[in-house]
mmCIF file of C-alpha atoms in Angstrom:
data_model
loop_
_atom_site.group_PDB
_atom_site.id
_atom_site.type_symbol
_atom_site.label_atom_id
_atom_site.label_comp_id
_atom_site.label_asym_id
_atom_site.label_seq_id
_atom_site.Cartn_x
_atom_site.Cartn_y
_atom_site.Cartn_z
ATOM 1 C CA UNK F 1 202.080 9.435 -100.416
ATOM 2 C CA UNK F 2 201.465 9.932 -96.858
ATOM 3 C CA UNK F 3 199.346 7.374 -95.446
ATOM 4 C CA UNK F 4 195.880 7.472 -93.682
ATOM 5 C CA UNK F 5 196.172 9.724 -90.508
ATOM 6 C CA UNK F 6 193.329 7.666 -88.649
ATOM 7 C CA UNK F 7 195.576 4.500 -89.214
ATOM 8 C CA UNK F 8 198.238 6.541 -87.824
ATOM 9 C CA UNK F 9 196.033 7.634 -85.006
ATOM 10 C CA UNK F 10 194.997 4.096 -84.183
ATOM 11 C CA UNK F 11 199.172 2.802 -84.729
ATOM 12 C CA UNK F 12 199.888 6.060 -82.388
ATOM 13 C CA UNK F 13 197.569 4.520 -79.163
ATOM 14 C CA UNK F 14 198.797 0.977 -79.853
ATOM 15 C CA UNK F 15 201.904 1.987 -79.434
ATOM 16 C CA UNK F 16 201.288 3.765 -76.228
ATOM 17 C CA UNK F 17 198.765 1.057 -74.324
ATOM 18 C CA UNK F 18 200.680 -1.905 -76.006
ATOM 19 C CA UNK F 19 197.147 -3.399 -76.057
ATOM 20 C CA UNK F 20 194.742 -3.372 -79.189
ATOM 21 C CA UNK F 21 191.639 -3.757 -76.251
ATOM 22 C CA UNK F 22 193.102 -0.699 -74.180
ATOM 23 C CA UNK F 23 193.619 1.372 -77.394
ATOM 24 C CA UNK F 24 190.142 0.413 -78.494
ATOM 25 C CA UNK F 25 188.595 1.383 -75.443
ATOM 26 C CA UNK F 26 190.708 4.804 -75.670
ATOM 27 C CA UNK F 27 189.561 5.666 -78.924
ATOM 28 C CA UNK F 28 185.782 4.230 -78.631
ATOM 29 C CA UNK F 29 185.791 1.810 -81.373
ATOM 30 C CA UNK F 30 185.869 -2.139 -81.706
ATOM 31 C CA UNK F 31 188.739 -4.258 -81.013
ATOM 32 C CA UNK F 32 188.077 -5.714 -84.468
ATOM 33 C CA UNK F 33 188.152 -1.912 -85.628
ATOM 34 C CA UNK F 34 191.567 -1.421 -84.186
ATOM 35 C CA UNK F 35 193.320 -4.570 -85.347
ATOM 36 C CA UNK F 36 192.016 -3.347 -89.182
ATOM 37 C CA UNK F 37 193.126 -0.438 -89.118
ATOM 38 C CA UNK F 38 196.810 -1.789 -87.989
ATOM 39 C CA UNK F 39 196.913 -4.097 -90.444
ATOM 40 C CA UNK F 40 195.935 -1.589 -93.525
ATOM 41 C CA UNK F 41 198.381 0.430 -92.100
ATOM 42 C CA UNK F 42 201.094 -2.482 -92.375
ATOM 43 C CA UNK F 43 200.193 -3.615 -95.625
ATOM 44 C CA UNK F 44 200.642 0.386 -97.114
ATOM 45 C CA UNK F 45 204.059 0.846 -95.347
ATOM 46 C CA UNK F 46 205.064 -2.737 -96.228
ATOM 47 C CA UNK F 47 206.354 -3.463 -92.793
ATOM 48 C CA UNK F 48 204.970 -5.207 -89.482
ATOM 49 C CA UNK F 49 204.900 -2.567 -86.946
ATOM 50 C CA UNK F 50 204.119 -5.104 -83.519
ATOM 51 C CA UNK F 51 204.971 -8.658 -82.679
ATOM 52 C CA UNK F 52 202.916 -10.359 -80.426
ATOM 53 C CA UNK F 53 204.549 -11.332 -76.977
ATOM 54 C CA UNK F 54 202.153 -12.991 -74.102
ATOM 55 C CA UNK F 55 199.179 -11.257 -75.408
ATOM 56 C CA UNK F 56 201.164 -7.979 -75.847
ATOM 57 C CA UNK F 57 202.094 -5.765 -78.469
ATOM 58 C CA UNK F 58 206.065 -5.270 -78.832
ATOM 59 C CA UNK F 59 206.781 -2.534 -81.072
ATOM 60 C CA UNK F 60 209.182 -3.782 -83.804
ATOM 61 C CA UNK F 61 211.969 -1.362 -85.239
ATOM 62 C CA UNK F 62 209.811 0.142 -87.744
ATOM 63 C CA UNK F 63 207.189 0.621 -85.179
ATOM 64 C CA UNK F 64 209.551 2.663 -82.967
ATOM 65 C CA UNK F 65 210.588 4.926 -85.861
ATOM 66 C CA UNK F 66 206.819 5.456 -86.887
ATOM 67 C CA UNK F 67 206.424 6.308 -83.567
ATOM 68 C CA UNK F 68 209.179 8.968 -83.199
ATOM 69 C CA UNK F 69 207.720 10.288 -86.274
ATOM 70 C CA UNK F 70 204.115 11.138 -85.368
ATOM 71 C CA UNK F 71 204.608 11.270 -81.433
ATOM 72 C CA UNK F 72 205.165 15.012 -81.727
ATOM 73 C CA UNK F 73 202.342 15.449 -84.741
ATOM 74 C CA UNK F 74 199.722 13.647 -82.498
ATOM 75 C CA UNK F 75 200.719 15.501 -78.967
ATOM 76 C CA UNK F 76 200.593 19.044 -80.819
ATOM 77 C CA UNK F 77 197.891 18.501 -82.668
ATOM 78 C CA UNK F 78 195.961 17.581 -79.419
ATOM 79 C CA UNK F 79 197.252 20.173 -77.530
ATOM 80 C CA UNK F 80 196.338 22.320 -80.306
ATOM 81 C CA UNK F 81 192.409 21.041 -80.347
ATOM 82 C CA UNK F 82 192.271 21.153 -76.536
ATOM 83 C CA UNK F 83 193.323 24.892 -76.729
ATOM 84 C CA UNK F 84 191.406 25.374 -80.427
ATOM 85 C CA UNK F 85 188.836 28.213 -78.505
ATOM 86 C CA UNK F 86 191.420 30.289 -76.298
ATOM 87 C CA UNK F 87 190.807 33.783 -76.982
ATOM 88 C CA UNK F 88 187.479 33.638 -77.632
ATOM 89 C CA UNK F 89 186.360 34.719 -74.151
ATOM 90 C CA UNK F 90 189.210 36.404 -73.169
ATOM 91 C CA UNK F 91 192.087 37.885 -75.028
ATOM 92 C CA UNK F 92 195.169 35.788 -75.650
ATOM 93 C CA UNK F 93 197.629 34.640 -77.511
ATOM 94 C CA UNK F 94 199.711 36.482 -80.276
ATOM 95 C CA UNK F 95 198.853 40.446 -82.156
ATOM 96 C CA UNK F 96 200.622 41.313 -84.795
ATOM 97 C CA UNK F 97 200.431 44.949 -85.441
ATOM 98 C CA UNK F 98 202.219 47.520 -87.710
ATOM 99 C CA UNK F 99 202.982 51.082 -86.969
ATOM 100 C CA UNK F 100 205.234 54.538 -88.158
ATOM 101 C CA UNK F 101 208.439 54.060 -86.946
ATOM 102 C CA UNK F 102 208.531 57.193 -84.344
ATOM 103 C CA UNK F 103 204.515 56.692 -83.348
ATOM 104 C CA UNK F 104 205.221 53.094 -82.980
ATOM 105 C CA UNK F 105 208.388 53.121 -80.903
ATOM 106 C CA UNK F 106 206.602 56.110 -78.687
ATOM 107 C CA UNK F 107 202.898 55.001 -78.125
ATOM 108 C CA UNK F 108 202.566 51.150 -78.305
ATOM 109 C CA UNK F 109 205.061 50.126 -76.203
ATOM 110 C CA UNK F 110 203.603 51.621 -73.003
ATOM 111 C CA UNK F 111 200.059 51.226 -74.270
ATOM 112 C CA UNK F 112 200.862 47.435 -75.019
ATOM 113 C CA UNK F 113 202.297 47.199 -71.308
ATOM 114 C CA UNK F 114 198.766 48.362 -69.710
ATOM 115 C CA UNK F 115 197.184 46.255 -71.553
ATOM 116 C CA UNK F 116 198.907 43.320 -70.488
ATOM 117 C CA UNK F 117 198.623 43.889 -67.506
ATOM 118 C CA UNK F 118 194.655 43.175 -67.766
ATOM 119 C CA UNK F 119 195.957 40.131 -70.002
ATOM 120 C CA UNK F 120 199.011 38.489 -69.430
ATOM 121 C CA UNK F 121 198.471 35.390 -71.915
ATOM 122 C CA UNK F 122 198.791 38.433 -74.954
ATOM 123 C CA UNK F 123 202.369 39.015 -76.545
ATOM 124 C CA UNK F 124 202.939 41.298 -79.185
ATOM 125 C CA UNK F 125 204.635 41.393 -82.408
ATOM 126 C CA UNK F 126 205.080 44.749 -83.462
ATOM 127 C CA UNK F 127 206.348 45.608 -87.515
ATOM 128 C CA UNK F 128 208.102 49.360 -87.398
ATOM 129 C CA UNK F 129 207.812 50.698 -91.510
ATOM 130 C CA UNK F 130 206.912 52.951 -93.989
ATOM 131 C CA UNK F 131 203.155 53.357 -95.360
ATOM 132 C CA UNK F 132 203.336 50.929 -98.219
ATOM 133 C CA UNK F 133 205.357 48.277 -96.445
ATOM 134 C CA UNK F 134 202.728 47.965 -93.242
ATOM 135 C CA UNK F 135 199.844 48.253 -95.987
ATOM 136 C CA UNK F 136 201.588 45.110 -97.679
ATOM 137 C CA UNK F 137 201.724 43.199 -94.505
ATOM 138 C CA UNK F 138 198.022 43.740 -93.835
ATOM 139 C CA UNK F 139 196.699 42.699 -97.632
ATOM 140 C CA UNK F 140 199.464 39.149 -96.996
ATOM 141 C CA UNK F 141 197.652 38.614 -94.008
ATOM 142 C CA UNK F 142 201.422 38.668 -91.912
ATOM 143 C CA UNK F 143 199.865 41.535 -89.702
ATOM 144 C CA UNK F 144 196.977 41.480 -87.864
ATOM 145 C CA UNK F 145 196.162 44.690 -88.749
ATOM 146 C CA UNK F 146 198.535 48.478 -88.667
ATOM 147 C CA UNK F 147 198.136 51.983 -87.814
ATOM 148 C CA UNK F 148 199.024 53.355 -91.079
ATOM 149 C CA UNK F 149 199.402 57.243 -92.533
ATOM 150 C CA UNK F 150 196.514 57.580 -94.508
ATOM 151 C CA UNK F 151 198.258 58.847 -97.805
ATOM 152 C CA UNK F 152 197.312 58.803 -101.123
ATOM 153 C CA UNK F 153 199.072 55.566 -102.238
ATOM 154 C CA UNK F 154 195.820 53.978 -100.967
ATOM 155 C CA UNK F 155 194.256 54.403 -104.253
ATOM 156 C CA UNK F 156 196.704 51.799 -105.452
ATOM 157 C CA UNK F 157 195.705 48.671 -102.964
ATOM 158 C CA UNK F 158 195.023 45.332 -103.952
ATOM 159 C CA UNK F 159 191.774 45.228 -104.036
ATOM 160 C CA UNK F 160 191.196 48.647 -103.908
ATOM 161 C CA UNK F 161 190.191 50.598 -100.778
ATOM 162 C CA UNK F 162 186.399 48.785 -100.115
ATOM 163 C CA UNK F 163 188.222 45.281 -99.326
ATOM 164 C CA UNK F 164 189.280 47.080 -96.126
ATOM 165 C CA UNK F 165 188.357 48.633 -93.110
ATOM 166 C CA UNK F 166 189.945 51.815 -92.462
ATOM 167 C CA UNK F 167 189.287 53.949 -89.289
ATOM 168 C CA UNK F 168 190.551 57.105 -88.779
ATOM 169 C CA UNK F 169 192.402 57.378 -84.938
ATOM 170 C CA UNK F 170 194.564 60.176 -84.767
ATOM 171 C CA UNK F 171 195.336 63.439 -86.222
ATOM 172 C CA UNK F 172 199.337 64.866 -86.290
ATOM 173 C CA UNK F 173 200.339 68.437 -86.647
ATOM 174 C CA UNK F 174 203.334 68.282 -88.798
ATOM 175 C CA UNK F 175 205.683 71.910 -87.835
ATOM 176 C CA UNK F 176 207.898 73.527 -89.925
ATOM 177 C CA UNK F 177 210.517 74.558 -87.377
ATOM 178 C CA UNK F 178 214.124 75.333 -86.138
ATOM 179 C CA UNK F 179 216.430 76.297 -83.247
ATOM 180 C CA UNK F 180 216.346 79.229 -81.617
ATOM 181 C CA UNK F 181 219.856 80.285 -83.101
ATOM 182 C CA UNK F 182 219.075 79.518 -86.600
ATOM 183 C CA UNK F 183 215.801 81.791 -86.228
ATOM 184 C CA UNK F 184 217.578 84.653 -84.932
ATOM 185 C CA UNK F 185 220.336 84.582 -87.670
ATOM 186 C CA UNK F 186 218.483 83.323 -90.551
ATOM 187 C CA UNK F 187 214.770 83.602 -90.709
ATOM 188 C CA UNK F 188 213.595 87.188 -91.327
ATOM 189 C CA UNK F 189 210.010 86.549 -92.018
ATOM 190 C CA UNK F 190 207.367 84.073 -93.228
ATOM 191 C CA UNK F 191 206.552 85.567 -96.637
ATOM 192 C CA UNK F 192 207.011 82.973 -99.230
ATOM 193 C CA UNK F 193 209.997 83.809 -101.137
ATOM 194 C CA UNK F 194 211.988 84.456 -98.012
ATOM 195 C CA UNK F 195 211.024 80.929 -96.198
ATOM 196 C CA UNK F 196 211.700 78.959 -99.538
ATOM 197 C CA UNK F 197 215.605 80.516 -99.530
ATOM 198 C CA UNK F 198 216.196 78.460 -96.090
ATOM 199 C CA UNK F 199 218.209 75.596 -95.470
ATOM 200 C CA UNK F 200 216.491 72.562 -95.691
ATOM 201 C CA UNK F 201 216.593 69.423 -93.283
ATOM 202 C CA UNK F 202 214.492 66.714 -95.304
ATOM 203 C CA UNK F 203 213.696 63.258 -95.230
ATOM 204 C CA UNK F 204 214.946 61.006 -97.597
ATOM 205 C CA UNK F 205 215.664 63.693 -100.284
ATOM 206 C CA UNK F 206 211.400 63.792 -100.682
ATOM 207 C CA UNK F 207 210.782 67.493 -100.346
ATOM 208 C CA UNK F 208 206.581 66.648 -100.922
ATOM 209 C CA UNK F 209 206.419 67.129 -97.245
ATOM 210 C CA UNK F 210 207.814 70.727 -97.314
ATOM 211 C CA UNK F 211 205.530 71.372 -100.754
ATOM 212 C CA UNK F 212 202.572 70.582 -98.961
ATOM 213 C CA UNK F 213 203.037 72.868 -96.310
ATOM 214 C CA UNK F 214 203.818 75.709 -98.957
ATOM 215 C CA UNK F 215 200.666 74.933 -100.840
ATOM 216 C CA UNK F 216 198.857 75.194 -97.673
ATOM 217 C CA UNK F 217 200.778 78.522 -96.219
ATOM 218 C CA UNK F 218 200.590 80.371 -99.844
ATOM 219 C CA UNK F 219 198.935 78.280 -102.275
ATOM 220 C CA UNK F 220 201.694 77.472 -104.331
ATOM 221 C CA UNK F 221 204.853 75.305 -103.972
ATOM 222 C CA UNK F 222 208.817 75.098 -104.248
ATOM 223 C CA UNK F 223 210.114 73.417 -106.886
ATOM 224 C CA UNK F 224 213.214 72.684 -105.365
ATOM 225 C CA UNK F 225 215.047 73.487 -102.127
ATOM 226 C CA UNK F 226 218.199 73.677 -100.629
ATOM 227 C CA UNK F 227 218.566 70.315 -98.368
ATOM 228 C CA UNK F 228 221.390 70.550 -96.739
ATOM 229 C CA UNK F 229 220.778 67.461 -94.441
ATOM 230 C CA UNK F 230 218.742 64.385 -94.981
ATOM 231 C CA UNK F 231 217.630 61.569 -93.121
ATOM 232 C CA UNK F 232 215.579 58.933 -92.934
ATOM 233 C CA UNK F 233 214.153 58.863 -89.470
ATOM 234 C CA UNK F 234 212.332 62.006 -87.359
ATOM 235 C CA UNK F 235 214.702 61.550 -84.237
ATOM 236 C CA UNK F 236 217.605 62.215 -86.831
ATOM 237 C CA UNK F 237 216.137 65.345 -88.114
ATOM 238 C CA UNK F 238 214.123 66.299 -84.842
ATOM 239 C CA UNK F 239 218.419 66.466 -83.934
ATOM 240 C CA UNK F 240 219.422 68.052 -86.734
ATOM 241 C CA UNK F 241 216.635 70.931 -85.949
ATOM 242 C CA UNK F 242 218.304 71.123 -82.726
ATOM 243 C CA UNK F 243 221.933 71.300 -84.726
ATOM 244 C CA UNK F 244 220.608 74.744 -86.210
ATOM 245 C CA UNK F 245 221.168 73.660 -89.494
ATOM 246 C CA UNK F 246 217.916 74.472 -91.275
ATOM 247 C CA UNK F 247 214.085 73.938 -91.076
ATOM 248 C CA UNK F 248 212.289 70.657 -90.749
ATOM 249 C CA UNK F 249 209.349 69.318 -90.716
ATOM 250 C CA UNK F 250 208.367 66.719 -88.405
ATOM 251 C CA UNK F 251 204.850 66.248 -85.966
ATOM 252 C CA UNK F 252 204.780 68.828 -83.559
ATOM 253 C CA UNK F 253 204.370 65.584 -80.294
ATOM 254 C CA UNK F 254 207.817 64.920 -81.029
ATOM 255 C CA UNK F 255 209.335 68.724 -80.497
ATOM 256 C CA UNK F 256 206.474 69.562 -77.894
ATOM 257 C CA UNK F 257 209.043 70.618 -75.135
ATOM 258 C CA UNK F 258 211.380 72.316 -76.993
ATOM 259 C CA UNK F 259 208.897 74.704 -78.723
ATOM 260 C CA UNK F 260 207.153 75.114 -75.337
ATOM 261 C CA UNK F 261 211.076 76.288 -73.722
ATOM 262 C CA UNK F 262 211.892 78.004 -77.029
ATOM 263 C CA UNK F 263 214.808 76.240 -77.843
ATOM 264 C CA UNK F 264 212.970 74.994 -80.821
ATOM 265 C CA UNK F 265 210.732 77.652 -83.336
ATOM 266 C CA UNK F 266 207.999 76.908 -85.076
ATOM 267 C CA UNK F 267 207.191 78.901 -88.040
ATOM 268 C CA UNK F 268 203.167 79.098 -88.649
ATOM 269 C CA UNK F 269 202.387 81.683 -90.973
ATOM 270 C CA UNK F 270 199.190 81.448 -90.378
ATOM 271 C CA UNK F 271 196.448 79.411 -88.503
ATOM 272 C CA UNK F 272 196.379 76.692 -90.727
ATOM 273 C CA UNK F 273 197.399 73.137 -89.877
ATOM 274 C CA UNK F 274 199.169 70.828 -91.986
ATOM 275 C CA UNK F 275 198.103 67.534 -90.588
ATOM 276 C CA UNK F 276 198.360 63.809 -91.500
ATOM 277 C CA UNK F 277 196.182 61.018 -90.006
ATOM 278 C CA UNK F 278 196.767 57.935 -89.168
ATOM 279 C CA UNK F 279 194.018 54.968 -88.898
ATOM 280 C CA UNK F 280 193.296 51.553 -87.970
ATOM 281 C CA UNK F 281 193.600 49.265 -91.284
ATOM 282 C CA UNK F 282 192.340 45.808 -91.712
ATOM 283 C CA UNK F 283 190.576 43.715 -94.085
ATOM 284 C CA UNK F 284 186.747 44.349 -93.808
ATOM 285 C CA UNK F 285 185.838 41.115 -94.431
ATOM 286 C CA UNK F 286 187.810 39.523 -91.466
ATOM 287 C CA UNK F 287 186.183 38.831 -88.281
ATOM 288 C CA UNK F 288 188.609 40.403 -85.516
ATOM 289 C CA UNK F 289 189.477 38.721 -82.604
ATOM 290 C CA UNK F 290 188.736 39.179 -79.664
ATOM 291 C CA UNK F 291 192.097 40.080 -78.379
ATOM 292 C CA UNK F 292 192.543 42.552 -81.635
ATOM 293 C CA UNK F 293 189.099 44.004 -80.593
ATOM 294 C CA UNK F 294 189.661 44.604 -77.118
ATOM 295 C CA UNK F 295 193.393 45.757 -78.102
ATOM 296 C CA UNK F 296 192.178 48.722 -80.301
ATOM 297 C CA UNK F 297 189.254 50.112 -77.928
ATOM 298 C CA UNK F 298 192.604 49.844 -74.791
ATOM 299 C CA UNK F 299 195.010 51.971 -77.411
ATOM 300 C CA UNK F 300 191.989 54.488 -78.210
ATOM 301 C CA UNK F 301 191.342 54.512 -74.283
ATOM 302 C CA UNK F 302 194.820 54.724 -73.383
ATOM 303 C CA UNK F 303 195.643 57.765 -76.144
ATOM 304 C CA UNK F 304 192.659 59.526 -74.956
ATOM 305 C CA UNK F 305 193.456 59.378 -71.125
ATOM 306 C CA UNK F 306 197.266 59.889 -71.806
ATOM 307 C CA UNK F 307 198.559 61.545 -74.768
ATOM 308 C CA UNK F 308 196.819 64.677 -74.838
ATOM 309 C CA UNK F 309 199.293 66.139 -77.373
ATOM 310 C CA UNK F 310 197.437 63.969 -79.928
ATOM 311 C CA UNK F 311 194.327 64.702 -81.482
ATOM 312 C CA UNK F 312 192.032 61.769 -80.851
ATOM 313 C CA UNK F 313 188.831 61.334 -83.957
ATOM 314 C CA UNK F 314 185.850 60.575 -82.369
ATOM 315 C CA UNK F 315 184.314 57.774 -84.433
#
């Protein structure tokens, strides 16, 4: 059973004035007040704490191990108090935020670095994962809050979708594409039956991506493809587009110069645009912080000054 923490309080000034008067005085309570609380604290560890030299207080053995014991408690703890309300006024201190892999590595570095330059007592802990994993971290409470791909598995949150706040930032053009040289030699068209005879560069054997895009295109879908290469990040198959070994799909900001120099294709049968959004999630019933605040309204700023290739929602 640990014992009383305002005896330990009392022990912990004792120890440091080597006076029961001076640690009275310290903690604004009678001398008779003190010397109680020492002695209840004695009597429940079983051990005398202080001998009395010359009208001091000499620690004994057991008071110097006590002492070791709470020294750091007590110091953190009123560090900790003193410091209780940083952030409040100004952002500080730690965010935690989750992100895509390739949107993360791309935008929130640099945005992050702009904004710490307007407050250099933020740091940044930034989760890279898939939809479900960042959505997991938010509803534990181990992220602040994520930019997430707003997919259907959010009919399947704890809690459902009310419990949190969910604010649409961004819109991504995902682009069927390939090289130049793969074009040329292999795509003669973009009729349906022709396209779905391709080679296929997919991610992590899921072809849903590529059935979407065929549903949009021609209002029905591919069963099955040929995927001849498969990876599980959009640099590797934004490479293996490059490669010429097939058609990918990936957002367009991450090809943007090589369809603009040709060297990459995009195939766009039409004027429709396969896009996915991404959004702001956090529980609705938490009270952001200041820092988190002013962090989202600097990445919205930042995307909308910056990143043109994006498509910023206005909200």
């Amino acid at each position: 059973m640990l014992p009383d923490l305002n005896r330990l309080k009392v022990f912990f000034h004792i120890f440091n004035e080597q006076s029961s008067t001076a640690a009275a005085k310290k903690l604004h309570i009678t001398q008779s007040g003190v010397s109680q609380h020492l002695k209840k604290l004695e009597e429940e560890l079983q051990t005398e704490l202080f001998t009395r030299v010359n009208r001091r207080l000499v620690p004994t053995a057991a008071g110097k191990k006590l002492y070791e014991i709470v020294q750091d408690f007590m110091e953190d703890l009123e560090q900790g108090v003193r410091h209780i309300n940083d952030g409040l006024e100004m952002p500080s201190g730690p965010l935690r935020i989750g992100a895509p892999s390739e949107f993360g590595k791309i935008y929130l570095p640099p945005i992050f670095g702009s904004f710490r330059r307007k407050y250099p007592s933020v740091t940044m802990q930034l989760e890279l994962d898939e939809p479900r994993v960042l959505f997991e971290k938010v509803a534990s409470g181990e992220l602040d809050f994520a930019y997430i791909d707003i997919l259907p598995f959010f009919m399947d949150t704890p809690g459902g979708t009310s419990a949190y706040s969910i604010k649409p930032v961004v819109k991504e053009e995902f682009v069927l594409a390939c090289s130049e040289e793969y074009y040329r030699a292999k795509v003669n068209g973009t009729d349906y039956e022709q396209l779905k005879q391709l080679d296929f560069i997919g991610y992590k054997k899921d072809i849903a991506l590529f059935r979407s895009w065929f549903k949009l295109h021609f209002e029905r879908e591919p069963q099955n493809l040929n995927l001849v290469f498969i990876a599980d990040s959009s640099e590797a198959i934004v490479s293996a587009i490059k490669a010429g070994l097939g058609v990918g799909i990936t957002v367009s900001h991450l090809m943007n110069r090589e369809i603009n120099t040709g060297k990459i294709i995009a195939i766009r049968p039409d004027a429709e645009k396969l896009q996915n959004t991404i959004a702001c999630v956090q529980f609705k019933n938490k009270q952001p912080s200041i820092t988190e605040t002013a962090f989202q309204e600097h990445f919205r700023l930042e995307l909308s000054k910056n990143y043109a290739k994006l498509e910023l929602i206005e909200i």
